[in-house]
Coordinates of C-alpha atoms and ligand atoms in Angstrom, one line a residue:
X5 CA 142.4 16.1 55.2
X6 CA 143.1 19.5 57.9
X7 CA 141.9 20.2 60.7
X8 CA 139.2 23.1 61.9
X9 CA 140.9 25.7 63.5
X10 CA 141.1 24.6 66.8
X11 CA 140.3 27.8 68.6
X12 CA 138.2 30.3 67.6
X13 CA 140.1 33.9 66.5
X14 CA 139.2 37.3 66.9
X15 CA 137.8 38.0 63.5
X16 CA 137.3 42.5 64.2
X17 CA 135.9 44.4 66.8
X18 CA 133.5 47.3 66.0
X19 CA 131.7 50.3 68.0
X20 CA 128.6 48.4 68.0
X21 CA 130.2 45.0 69.6
X22 CA 131.0 47.6 72.2
X23 CA 128.5 49.8 72.7
X24 CA 125.5 47.4 73.6
X25 CA 126.4 47.0 76.6
X26 CA 127.0 51.3 77.2
X27 CA 124.2 54.0 77.7
X28 CA 123.9 56.7 75.6
X29 CA 126.1 59.2 77.4
X30 CA 129.2 56.4 77.2
X31 CA 128.6 56.6 73.1
X32 CA 131.5 58.9 72.5
X33 CA 133.9 57.1 73.8
X34 CA 132.4 53.7 71.9
X35 CA 135.0 53.7 69.4
X36 CA 138.2 55.3 71.0
X37 CA 137.6 51.6 73.3
X38 CA 136.6 49.9 70.0
X39 CA 140.1 51.2 68.6
X40 CA 141.4 50.0 72.2
X41 CA 140.3 47.0 71.1
X42 CA 141.8 46.0 67.9
X43 CA 145.1 47.6 69.1
X44 CA 144.8 44.9 72.1
X45 CA 143.8 41.7 69.4
X46 CA 147.0 43.9 67.4
X47 CA 149.1 43.6 70.6
X48 CA 147.7 39.9 71.2
X49 CA 149.3 38.8 68.0
X50 CA 152.0 41.3 68.0
X51 CA 153.3 39.5 71.2
X52 CA 151.8 36.6 71.0
X53 CA 154.4 34.1 72.5
X54 CA 154.3 31.3 69.9
X55 CA 155.9 31.9 66.5
X56 CA 154.6 32.8 63.4
X57 CA 156.3 31.4 60.1
X58 CA 155.2 32.7 56.8
X59 CA 156.3 30.9 53.6
X60 CA 156.4 31.5 50.6
X61 CA 155.2 29.0 48.0
X62 CA 157.1 30.5 44.6
X63 CA 159.3 32.5 46.3
X64 CA 161.7 32.9 43.0
X65 CA 158.3 34.1 41.5
X66 CA 157.8 38.2 39.9
X67 CA 154.6 38.6 42.6
X68 CA 157.1 37.6 45.4
X69 CA 159.8 39.7 44.5
X70 CA 157.6 42.8 43.6
X71 CA 155.0 42.8 46.6
X72 CA 154.7 39.8 48.8
X73 CA 159.0 40.3 50.1
X74 CA 158.6 44.3 49.6
X75 CA 155.4 44.3 51.9
X76 CA 157.2 41.6 54.6
X77 CA 159.5 44.1 54.8
X78 CA 157.6 46.8 55.7
X79 CA 155.5 44.9 58.1
X80 CA 158.8 44.0 59.8
X81 CA 159.9 47.5 60.0
X82 CA 156.9 49.3 61.5
X83 CA 156.6 46.9 63.9
X84 CA 153.6 45.2 62.4
X85 CA 154.3 41.6 62.6
X86 CA 154.2 39.7 65.9
X87 CA 157.3 39.2 67.4
X88 CA 158.5 36.4 66.1
X89 CA 158.1 36.1 63.1
X90 CA 160.2 33.6 60.3
X91 CA 160.4 33.7 56.7
X92 CA 160.5 31.1 54.5
X93 CA 160.8 31.4 50.1
X94 CA 160.0 28.1 48.8
X95 CA 160.1 27.6 44.8
X96 CA 161.7 25.3 42.4
X97 CA 164.4 27.0 41.3
X98 CA 168.1 26.8 43.2
X99 CA 168.6 30.1 45.4
X100 CA 170.0 30.9 47.8
X101 CA 169.6 33.7 50.5
X102 CA 171.4 35.6 49.1
X103 CA 170.3 35.5 45.6
X104 CA 167.0 36.1 46.5
X105 CA 167.6 39.1 48.7
X106 CA 169.2 40.3 45.8
X107 CA 166.6 40.6 44.3
X108 CA 164.1 41.8 46.3
X109 CA 166.0 44.7 48.0
X110 CA 165.5 46.4 45.2
X111 CA 161.9 46.9 44.8
X112 CA 162.0 46.9 49.2
X113 CA 162.9 50.4 48.6
X114 CA 159.0 52.1 48.0
X115 CA 155.7 50.2 47.2
X116 CA 154.5 51.5 44.0
X117 CA 157.7 49.8 41.7
X118 CA 160.0 52.3 39.8
X119 CA 158.8 52.6 36.4
X120 CA 159.3 55.8 34.8
X121 CA 155.6 56.1 34.8
X122 CA 154.8 55.6 38.3
X123 CA 157.2 58.7 38.5
X124 CA 154.4 60.4 36.3
X125 CA 151.7 59.8 38.0
X126 CA 152.3 60.5 41.6
X127 CA 153.4 64.7 42.1
X128 CA 156.2 64.4 44.6
X129 CA 157.2 60.6 43.9
X130 CA 160.6 61.1 44.5
X131 CA 160.2 62.4 47.3
X132 CA 158.7 60.3 48.1
X133 CA 160.5 57.5 47.4
X134 CA 163.6 59.1 49.0
X135 CA 162.0 59.2 51.7
X136 CA 160.6 55.2 52.0
X137 CA 164.1 54.1 50.9
X138 CA 166.3 51.6 53.4
X139 CA 167.2 54.5 55.2
X140 CA 171.1 54.1 56.8
X141 CA 169.1 54.0 60.7
X142 CA 166.8 51.2 59.1
X143 CA 169.7 48.9 57.4
X144 CA 170.1 46.3 60.5
X145 CA 166.8 46.5 60.4
X146 CA 166.8 44.8 57.1
X147 CA 169.9 42.9 58.2
X148 CA 168.0 41.6 61.2
X149 CA 164.4 41.1 58.5
X150 CA 166.8 39.1 56.3
X151 CA 168.8 36.9 58.8
X152 CA 164.7 35.9 59.6
X153 CA 164.3 34.8 55.9
X154 CA 165.0 31.5 54.9
X155 CA 164.9 29.3 51.5
X156 CA 164.3 26.3 50.8
X157 CA 164.2 24.5 47.0
X158 CA 161.9 22.3 45.7
X159 CA 159.6 20.6 43.3
X160 CA 155.8 21.2 43.8
X161 CA 154.4 18.0 43.1
X162 CA 157.0 15.9 45.0
X163 CA 155.8 15.0 48.4
X164 CA 158.9 14.8 49.9
X165 CA 160.1 18.0 49.0
X166 CA 157.2 19.2 50.9
X167 CA 158.6 16.6 53.8
X168 CA 162.2 18.6 53.8
X169 CA 159.8 21.5 54.4
X170 CA 157.8 21.0 57.1
X171 CA 160.3 19.6 58.4
X172 CA 162.3 23.1 58.0
X173 CA 159.6 24.7 59.4
X174 CA 159.4 22.6 62.5
X175 CA 163.0 23.7 63.4
X176 CA 161.7 26.7 63.8
X177 CA 158.5 26.1 66.2
X178 CA 158.5 26.1 70.3
X179 CA 160.3 23.4 72.0
X180 CA 156.8 22.0 72.3
X181 CA 155.8 22.4 68.1
X182 CA 154.0 25.2 68.5
X183 CA 153.9 27.1 65.5
X184 CA 151.3 28.7 63.6
X185 CA 151.7 28.7 59.6
X186 CA 151.0 30.8 57.0
X187 CA 151.7 30.1 53.4
X188 CA 151.0 32.3 50.6
X189 CA 150.5 30.9 47.1
X190 CA 152.6 33.2 44.9
X191 CA 151.8 30.6 41.6
X192 CA 150.9 29.5 38.9
X193 CA 147.2 28.6 38.7
X194 CA 148.7 25.2 37.2
X195 CA 150.3 24.5 39.9
X196 CA 147.4 25.2 42.5
X197 CA 146.0 21.6 43.1
X198 CA 149.5 20.1 43.9
X199 CA 150.8 22.2 45.4
X200 CA 147.6 22.6 48.0
X201 CA 147.2 19.2 48.2
X202 CA 150.9 18.5 49.3
X203 CA 151.0 21.5 52.0
X204 CA 147.3 19.8 53.1
X205 CA 149.0 16.4 53.6
X206 CA 152.6 17.2 54.2
X207 CA 152.6 20.7 56.2
X208 CA 149.5 21.7 58.3
X209 CA 149.8 22.5 62.3
X210 CA 149.6 19.6 63.9
X211 CA 149.3 21.6 67.5
X212 CA 146.1 22.6 68.4
X213 CA 146.2 25.5 70.0
X214 CA 148.2 26.9 66.3
X215 CA 146.3 27.6 63.3
X216 CA 147.2 27.0 59.2
X217 CA 146.1 30.0 57.0
X218 CA 146.7 29.6 52.9
X219 CA 146.5 32.6 51.6
X220 CA 145.2 32.5 47.6
X221 CA 145.8 34.8 44.8
X222 CA 143.5 35.6 41.2
X223 CA 142.7 34.1 39.5
X224 CA 140.7 31.9 40.8
X225 CA 139.5 29.3 37.5
X226 CA 138.8 30.4 34.3
X227 CA 134.4 30.5 34.3
X228 CA 131.8 28.9 36.3
X229 CA 133.4 25.1 36.2
X230 CA 136.9 25.6 36.9
X231 CA 136.0 28.1 39.8
X232 CA 134.0 25.5 41.1
X233 CA 136.7 23.1 40.8
X234 CA 138.9 24.6 42.0
X235 CA 136.5 26.2 45.0
X236 CA 135.8 22.1 45.8
X237 CA 139.6 20.5 45.6
X238 CA 140.2 23.3 48.1
X239 CA 137.4 23.1 51.0
X240 CA 138.5 19.4 50.6
X241 CA 141.6 19.6 52.3
X242 CA 141.0 23.1 54.4
X243 CA 137.9 25.2 56.4
X244 CA 137.1 28.2 54.6
X245 CA 138.0 29.7 57.9
X246 CA 142.0 28.9 56.5
X247 CA 141.7 30.1 53.1
X248 CA 142.4 33.7 52.2
X249 CA 141.1 34.5 48.9
X250 CA 143.5 37.8 48.2
X251 CA 141.4 41.3 45.6
X252 CA 143.6 43.3 46.7
X253 CA 141.1 46.5 45.3
X254 CA 139.7 45.8 48.9
X255 CA 143.0 46.1 50.7
X256 CA 142.4 49.7 49.3
X257 CA 141.5 53.4 51.6
X258 CA 138.8 54.1 49.9
X259 CA 137.2 50.1 49.1
X260 CA 137.7 50.8 52.1
X261 CA 135.9 52.9 52.8
X262 CA 132.8 52.9 50.6
X263 CA 131.0 51.0 53.9
X264 CA 132.0 53.9 56.2
X265 CA 131.0 56.7 53.2
X266 CA 127.3 54.4 53.1
X267 CA 125.9 53.7 57.0
X268 CA 127.5 55.7 59.1
X269 CA 126.4 59.2 56.9
X270 CA 122.8 59.1 57.0
X271 CA 122.6 61.4 54.1
X272 CA 124.0 59.6 51.5
X273 CA 121.9 56.4 52.8
X274 CA 118.7 58.2 52.0
X275 CA 119.4 58.7 48.1
X276 CA 121.6 55.8 47.8
X277 CA 118.8 54.2 45.4
X278 CA 116.6 54.0 41.9
X279 CA 115.2 57.5 43.0
X280 CA 118.5 59.5 42.9
X281 CA 120.7 57.7 40.8
X282 CA 120.7 57.9 37.8
X283 CA 124.1 55.5 37.4
X284 CA 126.8 54.4 38.6
X285 CA 129.8 54.2 36.7
X286 CA 133.1 51.9 38.0
X287 CA 136.4 52.8 36.1
X288 CA 139.9 51.9 36.1
X289 CA 142.5 53.1 33.4
X290 CA 146.1 52.3 33.1
X291 CA 148.2 54.2 30.7
X292 CA 151.1 51.5 30.0
X293 CA 150.3 47.9 28.2
X294 CA 151.3 44.7 28.7
X295 CA 155.1 45.7 28.6
X296 CA 156.1 42.8 27.2
X297 CA 154.1 40.7 29.3
X298 CA 151.7 39.5 27.1
X299 CA 151.6 36.2 26.4
X300 CA 150.3 35.7 30.3
X301 CA 148.1 38.8 29.9
X302 CA 147.1 36.9 26.5
X303 CA 145.1 33.6 28.3
X304 CA 143.5 36.0 30.5
X305 CA 142.2 39.1 29.0
X306 CA 140.7 42.1 30.8
X307 CA 137.0 40.6 32.1
X308 CA 139.0 37.7 34.0
X309 CA 142.1 39.8 34.7
X310 CA 139.8 43.0 36.6
X311 CA 136.1 43.3 35.7
X312 CA 135.2 40.2 36.8
X313 CA 137.5 40.7 40.1
X314 CA 138.1 44.3 41.6
X315 CA 135.1 46.2 39.8
X316 CA 132.5 43.7 40.3
X317 CA 134.2 43.3 43.9
X318 CA 134.1 47.4 43.7
X319 CA 129.8 47.5 42.6
X320 CA 129.2 45.1 45.8
X321 CA 130.2 47.3 48.1
X322 CA 128.7 50.1 46.2
X323 CA 125.6 48.9 45.7
X324 CA 125.2 46.2 49.0
X325 CA 122.8 46.3 51.3
X326 CA 123.1 47.4 55.2
X327 CA 124.9 44.0 57.1
X328 CA 124.5 43.7 60.3
X329 CA 126.9 44.4 62.0
X330 CA 130.8 44.3 60.8
X331 CA 131.4 40.7 61.0
X332 CA 133.1 39.2 58.4
X333 CA 130.0 37.3 57.6
X334 CA 127.6 39.4 58.1
X335 CA 130.0 41.7 55.0
X336 CA 130.2 39.3 53.0
X337 CA 126.2 37.4 53.2
X338 CA 125.1 40.8 52.0
X339 CA 127.6 40.7 49.1
X340 CA 126.6 37.4 47.5
X341 CA 122.5 38.3 48.1
X342 CA 123.9 41.5 45.5
X343 CA 125.9 39.3 43.5
X344 CA 122.7 37.3 43.2
X345 CA 120.2 39.7 42.4
X346 CA 122.8 40.3 39.1
X347 CA 121.5 38.5 35.9
X348 CA 124.7 37.3 33.5
X349 CA 125.9 40.1 31.3
X350 CA 124.4 40.1 27.7
X351 CA 126.8 40.6 24.6
X352 CA 125.0 43.6 23.5
X353 CA 126.1 45.5 27.1
X354 CA 129.4 45.4 25.9
X355 CA 131.7 47.2 24.6
X356 CA 135.8 45.2 23.6
X357 CA 138.6 47.1 22.5
X358 CA 142.2 45.9 21.3
X359 CA 145.2 49.0 21.7
X360 CA 147.3 49.4 18.8
X361 CA 150.0 51.8 18.8
X362 CA 150.1 55.3 18.6
X363 CA 151.5 56.3 15.5
X364 CA 152.4 60.1 17.4
X365 CA 154.3 58.6 20.1
X366 CA 158.0 60.0 20.1
X367 CA 160.5 56.4 18.7
X368 CA 161.3 53.7 20.9
X369 CA 158.4 54.5 22.9
X370 CA 156.2 51.0 24.2
X371 CA 153.7 52.9 22.9
X372 CA 154.8 52.8 19.8
X373 CA 154.0 48.9 19.8
X374 CA 149.9 47.6 19.7
X375 CA 148.8 44.5 21.8
X376 CA 149.5 43.0 18.9
X377 CA 152.9 44.0 18.7
X378 CA 153.9 42.9 21.5
X379 CA 155.9 39.3 21.0
X380 CA 154.5 37.4 23.9
X381 CA 150.9 37.5 22.6
X382 CA 149.8 35.4 19.7
X383 CA 149.4 36.3 15.9
X384 CA 146.3 37.3 15.4
X385 CA 145.1 37.5 18.7
X386 CA 141.7 39.1 19.0
X387 CA 142.1 39.3 23.3
X388 CA 140.1 42.3 25.0
X389 CA 142.6 44.9 26.2
X390 CA 139.4 47.0 27.1
X391 CA 136.1 46.1 28.0
X392 CA 133.0 48.2 29.2
X393 CA 130.1 46.1 30.4
X394 CA 126.6 47.6 31.5
X395 CA 125.2 44.9 35.0
X396 CA 122.0 45.4 35.9
X397 CA 121.1 44.5 40.0
X398 CA 117.3 43.5 40.3
X399 CA 116.1 45.0 43.6
X400 CA 113.9 47.2 44.9
X401 CA 117.0 49.5 45.8
X402 CA 118.8 49.6 42.3
X403 CA 115.6 47.8 39.4
X404 CA 116.8 50.4 36.7
X405 CA 120.0 51.8 37.0
X406 CA 122.9 51.6 35.3
X407 CA 126.2 50.0 37.1
X408 CA 128.5 50.7 34.2
X409 CA 132.0 48.8 34.9
X410 CA 134.8 49.8 32.1
X411 CA 139.2 48.8 32.4
X412 CA 141.3 48.9 30.1
X413 CA 145.4 49.5 29.2
X414 CA 147.0 51.7 27.3
X415 CA 144.9 54.3 28.6
X416 CA 145.2 58.0 29.0
X417 CA 145.8 58.2 32.6
X418 CA 145.8 56.5 35.6
X419 CA 142.9 56.3 37.7
X420 CA 140.9 54.2 39.6
X421 CA 137.3 55.2 40.8
X422 CA 133.2 55.5 41.6
X423 CA 131.5 58.0 39.9
X424 CA 128.0 58.0 41.2
X425 CA 125.8 59.9 39.0
X426 CA 122.5 61.6 40.0
X427 CA 119.3 62.8 37.8
X428 CA 118.3 65.7 36.6
X429 CA 117.1 68.2 39.3
X430 CA 113.3 68.2 37.9
X431 CA 111.5 70.9 37.7
X432 CA 114.1 73.4 37.1
X433 CA 113.7 76.7 37.5
X434 CA 117.5 78.3 36.0
X435 CA 118.4 78.1 32.4
X436 CA 118.5 73.9 31.8
X437 CA 122.7 74.3 29.8
X438 CA 124.1 75.6 32.6
X439 CA 122.3 73.0 35.3
X440 CA 124.4 70.1 35.5
X441 CA 123.6 66.4 37.3
X442 CA 125.2 66.2 40.5
X443 CA 128.1 63.2 40.9
X444 CA 129.9 62.1 43.7
X445 CA 132.8 60.5 43.3
X446 CA 135.2 58.3 45.0
X447 CA 138.6 57.8 43.4
X448 CA 140.3 55.9 44.5
X449 CA 143.7 56.4 42.9
X450 CA 145.6 58.3 42.1
X451 CA 145.5 60.9 45.2
X452 CA 142.4 58.9 46.7
X453 CA 139.8 61.8 46.9
X454 CA 136.1 61.8 47.1
X455 CA 134.9 64.6 46.0
X456 CA 130.6 65.9 45.0
X457 CA 130.3 67.9 41.7
X458 CA 127.5 70.5 42.5
X459 CA 126.0 73.8 41.6
X460 CA 126.3 76.8 43.1
X461 CA 125.2 80.7 42.6
X462 CA 127.9 82.3 40.8
X463 CA 130.1 84.8 43.1
X464 CA 129.4 87.8 43.0
X465 CA 126.8 90.5 42.0
X466 CA 124.6 88.1 39.4
X467 CA 122.1 85.8 40.1
X468 CA 123.9 82.6 38.2
X469 CA 124.6 79.0 38.5
X470 CA 127.9 77.3 38.4
X471 CA 129.2 73.5 38.3
X472 CA 131.6 73.1 41.3
X473 CA 132.5 70.8 44.2
X474 CA 132.9 70.2 48.1
X475 CA 136.5 69.0 47.9
X476 CA 138.1 66.0 50.4
X477 CA 141.7 65.7 48.8
X478 CA 143.4 63.3 50.8
X479 CA 146.7 64.2 50.1
X480 CA 145.5 68.2 51.4
X481 CA 143.4 66.6 54.3
X482 CA 145.2 64.3 56.1
X483 CA 148.7 65.5 55.4
X484 CA 151.0 62.8 56.7
X485 CA 149.4 60.5 57.3
X486 CA 150.5 57.3 55.6
X487 CA 148.2 55.4 53.8
X488 CA 149.6 51.2 53.6
X489 CA 149.6 49.2 50.8
X490 CA 146.7 47.5 50.1
X491 CA 149.1 44.5 50.4
X492 CA 149.7 45.5 53.9
X493 CA 146.8 45.8 55.1
X494 CA 146.0 42.6 53.8
X495 CA 148.5 40.3 55.1
X496 CA 147.9 41.8 59.1
X497 CA 144.4 40.6 58.1
X498 CA 146.0 37.1 58.0
X499 CA 148.3 37.3 60.6
X500 CA 145.1 38.8 62.8
X501 CA 142.9 36.1 61.7
X502 CA 140.0 39.2 59.5
X503 CA 138.1 37.7 56.7
X504 CA 136.7 40.9 56.1
X505 CA 138.3 41.7 53.6
X506 CA 138.5 38.5 51.3
X507 CA 136.3 36.8 49.0
X508 CA 134.0 33.8 49.9
X509 CA 133.8 31.1 48.2
X510 CA 129.8 31.6 47.5
X511 CA 130.9 35.2 47.1
X512 CA 133.4 33.9 44.0
X513 CA 130.7 31.1 42.1
X514 CA 128.0 34.0 41.6
X515 CA 130.8 36.3 40.4
X516 CA 131.8 34.2 37.8
X517 CA 127.9 32.7 37.1
X518 CA 128.0 37.1 36.0
X519 CA 130.5 36.6 33.5
X520 CA 130.9 32.7 32.6
X521 CA 128.5 32.7 30.2
X522 CA 129.7 35.8 27.8
X523 CA 133.8 35.2 28.5
X524 CA 131.9 31.8 26.7
X525 CA 130.4 33.2 24.0
X526 CA 133.9 35.6 23.6
X527 CA 136.0 32.7 23.7
X528 CA 134.1 30.7 20.6
X529 CA 132.6 33.8 18.8
X530 CA 136.2 35.6 18.8
X531 CA 134.7 39.0 18.0
X532 CA 137.0 41.4 16.6
X533 CA 137.5 43.6 19.8
X534 CA 137.4 47.3 17.9
X535 CA 141.1 49.3 18.1
X536 CA 141.7 52.6 20.7
X537 CA 145.3 54.1 19.7
X538 CA 147.4 53.8 22.9
X539 CA 147.3 57.0 25.7
X540 CA 143.6 57.4 24.0
X541 CA 140.4 57.4 25.9
X542 CA 139.4 53.9 24.4
X543 CA 137.1 53.0 21.9
X544 CA 134.0 55.3 21.5
X545 CA 131.8 53.1 20.9
X546 CA 132.8 52.9 24.6
X547 CA 130.7 56.4 25.3
X548 CA 128.1 55.8 23.4
X549 CA 126.8 53.3 25.5
X550 CA 127.6 54.3 28.7
X551 CA 125.9 57.0 27.1
X552 CA 122.5 54.9 26.4
X553 CA 122.8 54.2 29.5
X554 CA 122.1 57.4 30.7
X555 CA 125.2 58.5 32.0
X556 CA 125.8 62.3 30.1
X557 CA 128.3 64.0 29.6
X558 CA 128.5 67.3 29.8
X559 CA 132.1 68.1 29.1
X560 CA 131.1 71.3 30.6
X561 CA 133.3 70.7 34.3
X562 CA 136.7 72.6 34.8
X563 CA 138.6 71.9 38.2
X564 CA 140.1 74.2 39.9
X565 CA 142.7 73.1 42.7
X566 CA 143.2 75.3 45.8
Ligands
NDP629 N1 140.0 66.7 44.8 C1 140.6 66.4 43.1 O1 141.4 65.2 43.3 C2 139.8 66.1 42.2 C3 140.0 66.3 41.0 N2 139.1 66.6 39.9 C4 140.3 66.3 38.3 O2 139.1 67.0 37.9 C5 139.4 66.4 36.6 C6 137.9 66.6 35.7 O3 137.5 66.0 36.6 P1 136.3 64.6 36.4 O4 135.7 63.9 37.9 O5 136.9 63.5 35.7 O6 135.2 65.9 35.4 P2 135.1 65.6 34.1 O7 133.8 66.5 33.7 O8 136.2 66.4 32.5 O9 134.8 63.7 33.4 C7 133.3 63.5 34.0 C8 132.9 62.2 33.9 O10 133.1 62.1 32.1 C9 133.9 60.7 31.1 N3 134.0 61.3 30.3 C10 135.4 62.4 30.6 N4 135.9 62.7 28.7 C11 134.4 62.5 28.0 C12 134.0 62.3 26.4 N5 134.7 63.0 25.6 N6 132.9 61.4 26.2 C13 132.3 61.2 27.3 N7 133.1 61.4 28.5 C14 133.6 61.3 29.5 C15 134.9 60.3 31.7 O11 135.6 59.6 31.8 P3 136.7 59.3 31.5 O12 137.5 58.9 32.5 O13 136.8 59.1 30.6 O14 137.8 60.9 31.3 C16 134.4 61.5 33.6 O15 133.7 59.3 34.1 C17 139.5 65.0 36.6 O16 141.3 64.6 36.3 C18 140.0 65.0 38.2 O17 140.8 63.9 39.0 C19 138.6 66.9 40.1 C20 137.6 67.7 41.8 C21 138.1 66.9 42.6
LIG630 O1 145.5 42.5 39.3 C1 146.0 43.2 38.6 O2 145.6 44.5 38.8 C2 147.1 44.8 39.0 C3 147.2 46.8 38.9 O3 146.0 47.1 40.2 P1 146.8 48.3 40.9 O4 147.1 48.0 42.6 O5 148.4 48.8 40.5 O6 145.9 49.4 40.4 C4 146.8 44.9 37.4 O7 148.0 46.3 36.1 C5 147.5 44.0 37.0 O8 146.9 43.4 35.1 C6 145.9 43.2 37.1 O9 146.4 41.2 37.3

């Protein structure tokens, strides 16, 4: 059994923490002081004399290669890791550090992978990549990074291999045996049980001034029962403070911004309720299919892959009540509270789809292939690659407001956004065909933006009305500000010990409660998903379901970029 954390780690510092000792006219310096404190906290970690050992379990895999190693490199390059940090890769394959470097280095150049689709999606992408490539003057730094890396091969169920890993870690500790240990499980769920058991038995830090943290990737189970088993297993080995359940959407700029937008702006807090809001639509779209990895996807389907975790996390941040403070526990208490108000999803409130090849796509293009053409997908699979689901929150603020979540692969664009649609204007005096509902859109990606669709007098002599927007596009408002990748933020959080942006076990249990009955029904009844064409907007039935649930699409809005 792992020992609990020996000393309280700093969690988060906010203006409020500092403000309590201050008088009114000092308040303007509060945020500055908060920033200073945050820097001090970070500084403490950065200059911590105790070494940090970051172990990547599953170092030979896709996630490690494409996300974890590159993220560690960017943090190292930018001086955002504690001074003495060592990295150990652990996996079954017999690899040398040279092999591992050859595998990972191509992904360290820029954070979004180099698929041609990505380059199409992002304006100036090529320029951006060039700016992020390992430049001449960074080569020495990169060499230093790889010098701090080592690799240890071992099985996931052999205790002796974990003892060897522990010995390896010990060699990197201080002479008095101190090191903080971080284990990132970039592994398939089938080995979670053995790996966590062996880590807890053989690889925990023994020094009372040092800590051990374990970072767990989704899927956190397949349904309520399997998730509860996993949670029970983990909690028998580690304390909740030691477990960091990662949902990388919680590391995205605009997802983190939701709390500030809502709770630091009075004009939003007053209208954020059933009296003003007609519906909320949370969307995730990807313009590519399974890309030959359908075998993995098919075991889960789009609800487990994206909706039950990423979209539901966004929903909780949109809908929760204001927490007492910005401490992780206060925030997560509110998230759990709102989840508890959501009844299970019903079959009549969902639309399932599966993409088919587009005959109009050029010969040889991926879009020619449907989901079932992926050779790794079981023949005749009915797994959904698109889903729309309507959820309701039974509380005073939200009773009757549909929260419509939709996500899908092989759609017409890459997009993740939250769209708040307001009620019609009561007693409208203008031409009813011209006055459309207000919408507040929080675009998570690509190109972070917040825009408010509203009605204005048409400029000029006439007294007409027209639809326009108040537009806060980050690209132009925050030029030159480097937007960290979600994993960068989240790994820094693990080092500094803040769990705000990580999923607590009770939150997870509630998320599974909401989706388990529908998932079981789909697994047993295997309903036919509605076919939709690769590159389309998804099944029209999804638009009909949204219309039925008080989301009106007028088709009149035209955006004219500045
Ligand atoms: N700051 C910025 O960068 C800004 C960018 N824009 C851009 O302008 C464009 C239009 O803006 P947007 O807010 O999307 O407004 P639209 O009015 O085009 O779309 C509004 C909503 O209706 C949905 N929709 C689209 N077509 C249909 C349909 N046929 N039936 C039912 N629903 C439909 C869209 O979903 P679906 O996802 O399915 O299309 C979207 O959720 C977007 O590309 C947006 O990104 C606008 C303002 C600011
Ligand atoms: O967790 C997942 O997320 C990705 C999408 O992440 P993004 O940061 O690129 O938006 C998705 O492709 C994958 O299927 C899913 O497992």
